Amino acid sequence: MTPGSGITRLEIQVRGIVQGVGFRPFVYRLATEERLAGWVRNTSTGVQLEVEGPESSTSAFLRRLREEAPALARIEEIVTERRDSQGATLFQIRDSSFEDGKGQLVSPDVATCADCLAELMDPTNRRYRYPFTNCTNCGPRFTIITDMPYDRPSTTMRSFRMCPECQSEYDDPSDRRFHAQPNACPVCGPHLTLLDAHGKVVPCTDAIAKTSSLLTEGAIVAIKGLGGFLLACDATSRHAVSLLRQRKQRPSKPFAVMVTDLHVARHHCEIGDAEAALLESPAAPIVLGRWKRESSVCPDTAPGLVFLGLMLPYTPLHHVLMRDCQRPLVMTSGNLSEEPIIADDDEALERLSDIADYFLLHNRPICSRYDDSVAMVVDETPQMLRRARGFAPRPVDTPFRSPPLLATGSQTKNTFTLATGHHAFVSQHIGDLDSVETLDHYEATVSLYTRMFRIEPKLIAHDLHPDYLSTHYAQQMASQGLRPIAVQHHHAHIAACMAENAYEGPVIGVAYDGAGLGSDGHIWGGEFLICDFRTTRRAGHIEYLPLAGGDAATLRPYRTAAGYVASLFGKSTVDDNHSLRSHIAPEELSAIVSQVEHHLNAPLTSSMGRLFDAVAAIAGIRYETSYEGQAAIELEAAAHRNSGIHGSGYTLPVDNTPEGHIVRVGGLLTAVLRDATNKRPDTEIAAAFHEAVAQMTTTVCEELARNSGIHTVALSGGVFQNRLLLSRVWELLRTAGLTVLVHNELPSNDACVSLGQAAVAAHAE
Ligand code: ZN
Ligand code: ZN
Ligand code: FE
């Protein structure tokens, strides 16, 4: 600063998500309004700028920099230093400056903004109905980025040369398309093509209008979107929906539905303020809402369920299509059963040709495959069920510093986490690691994240399970010199919940899920842990029971039920239960009894998920499943339908043993068997069971709190995706005076496991 001049010059570094979100034009406008000179540029770590002018203006500038930042920006840190005045008079936007080896944050894809939507629907605008309209506030981001820095040549837009009009928007600091990397228009940008199932072009003047009329006539259309192909059909047509189920070989797993806007969403589902905010957020996830009776969406869209997944249009293509169609559309991942979403045109034409009648393609390549995210709201709090588009790769801020490390995650609902410093980059939902396609997707995404965020891992964390493909991958990496760290599955669950809540522990951890290998070699899943990031102690669990046929039982809840009942009370008790017995062939029942009696292929489990399965089967709600968690989801649905008081009648007594608190389930199973025989409504049985689990959970936590002096409880595991259980446990624990931590950024299912592994590995000595 020049003495006496009253002029200040500041150098300012801004870190966070400040690129690809309109930050430099915002700085330019602010500086101009405050009549400041200087410059701004993107760097490897964020945005750097210098401003020069009267002290009152620079301090106003600094205040407004925080307060008025673009909606999509996430400022993590602003560092200011005084510099000598240079007598500058102009404000400029300078070229980006990048040092290698330094990572920066990348914005997830963003749903179409209000300004772009207005242009899209304006017949006089040059982008009227143009399906690739975007600006610095919206549009594709991570799905088109091939490397950093985020500039057009490092995106899949590189092959499109901007026309003069687009170029002048791109170059004009006052334009909302200034440096909008995917900027495009009908003259210079990507285009749609409509093909039939044989790959032949369908002649039409307007591909979206034609697609709309085909959908209205009952066709199934594969639509290339942001992160991959979605399969669409008319959600009000019973015929179209059942055809899609048949062809996709997906008999009952629920489909999500896209509706035109919030107003229409409210016609189909009960949408509270929190649900509405999520639906309309820039991330625009699928949100579960209680399905209304008067909804025209056909029941087969989510068979047997009381909640329906809705989403709003999130690309210009969707907006135009939904306006043309004027009806809700099923939109489900374009893949075969549990394989990753298909993103490549040729692959889609080859692999989806038996499912789709038509293909709506475009020529903007997809770099990263992304599924739609799924969320729900429990007690006004958003809960993620699947985290992908709109959320990843935004990092989770951790309360601890990590050395550069990779956590390889679980086997099902896999994500991995790449961590360094206070950032944990949890990948988008990858899927179940049990096919070559998913494993390829996994490895490709690991290498993309490693490259993009410039993280070279030194540690590699993995599950204890030797057969998980994520564990194999970790072993491969360990052979290349990375230090391996094995983390028990449920410890990882609880550590993830702690990390998200920036809580260092210790906590009482309640981990309820389907299965995870325990440190004693048995299958855990109904666990009470006392843990922090460094250590864990198993303080209680559901009693061990034999799982007849091992993994085979997970698709056949009746096997779990029969095995449990037979091992606790003998075969005759199974024989006494008419409904259970009538669903099992006599030979299969003998096989089950012999497996549990002779401990043959009947691994011991303490799983809460399997207890839900057993109760669902005994109550006659679900004997066999076609998707993971189906029995538990339908048991919850039955409980939601129960109009009576959350009737109890069931208890889960807890024994205090040298091994900790052991939850006994025999009494409850006897009561459910008796009630099922006496034709007690399954809705009441379901509600009473939920209540018994919630009461037991609270009793054990209170006891552990008394003995340990720890008064914070962390809840994790896929079973807590049950909103009834989560809400009730939460309420009871709070009433008992305990502090409750739940997931909010990540799902409580196995998608969170990699973050927990990363947290534990970051604390390994
Ligand atoms: Zn926009
Ligand atoms: Zn153009
Ligand atoms: Fe799990």
Short mmCIF file of N, CA and C and ligand atoms in Angstrom, two decimals, residues 126-127 130 152 161-167 169 183-189, ligand 2:
data_model
loop_
_atom_site.label_atom_id
_atom_site.label_comp_id
_atom_site.label_asym_id
_atom_site.label_seq_id
_atom_site.Cartn_x
_atom_site.Cartn_y
_atom_site.Cartn_z
N ARG A 126 -32.99 -18.27 -29.62
CA ARG A 126 -32.26 -19.14 -30.56
C ARG A 126 -32.02 -20.54 -29.97
N ARG A 127 -32.26 -20.70 -28.68
CA ARG A 127 -32.11 -22.02 -28.08
C ARG A 127 -33.48 -22.66 -27.77
N TYR A 130 -33.82 -26.39 -27.58
CA TYR A 130 -32.50 -26.99 -27.83
C TYR A 130 -32.07 -27.81 -26.61
N ARG A 152 -12.56 -26.35 -21.77
CA ARG A 152 -13.26 -27.10 -22.82
C ARG A 152 -12.44 -28.25 -23.44
N ARG A 161 -16.92 -27.07 -32.11
CA ARG A 161 -16.34 -25.75 -32.23
C ARG A 161 -17.44 -24.72 -32.10
N MET A 162 -17.27 -23.78 -31.18
CA MET A 162 -18.34 -22.81 -30.93
C MET A 162 -18.55 -21.90 -32.14
N CYS A 163 -19.83 -21.60 -32.44
CA CYS A 163 -20.16 -20.65 -33.49
C CYS A 163 -19.87 -19.24 -32.96
N PRO A 164 -19.82 -18.23 -33.83
CA PRO A 164 -19.46 -16.87 -33.37
C PRO A 164 -20.35 -16.38 -32.23
N GLU A 165 -21.64 -16.67 -32.30
CA GLU A 165 -22.54 -16.19 -31.25
C GLU A 165 -22.22 -16.84 -29.90
N CYS A 166 -22.00 -18.16 -29.91
CA CYS A 166 -21.67 -18.86 -28.67
C CYS A 166 -20.32 -18.39 -28.15
N GLN A 167 -19.37 -18.20 -29.10
CA GLN A 167 -18.04 -17.76 -28.70
C GLN A 167 -18.10 -16.40 -28.02
N GLU A 169 -20.58 -15.12 -26.32
CA GLU A 169 -21.12 -15.33 -24.97
C GLU A 169 -20.01 -15.84 -24.05
N ASN A 183 -20.90 -24.78 -23.28
CA ASN A 183 -21.77 -23.87 -24.03
C ASN A 183 -22.01 -24.38 -25.46
N ALA A 184 -23.25 -24.30 -25.89
CA ALA A 184 -23.61 -24.84 -27.20
C ALA A 184 -24.93 -24.27 -27.65
N CYS A 185 -25.21 -24.38 -28.95
CA CYS A 185 -26.50 -23.96 -29.49
C CYS A 185 -26.82 -24.87 -30.67
N PRO A 186 -28.01 -24.74 -31.25
CA PRO A 186 -28.39 -25.65 -32.35
C PRO A 186 -27.43 -25.56 -33.53
N VAL A 187 -26.75 -24.42 -33.69
CA VAL A 187 -25.85 -24.25 -34.83
C VAL A 187 -24.56 -25.05 -34.63
N CYS A 188 -24.02 -25.01 -33.42
CA CYS A 188 -22.67 -25.55 -33.23
C CYS A 188 -22.58 -26.72 -32.26
N GLY A 189 -23.65 -27.02 -31.54
CA GLY A 189 -23.53 -28.01 -30.46
C GLY A 189 -24.00 -29.40 -30.83
ZN ZN B 2 -23.42 -21.92 -31.12
#
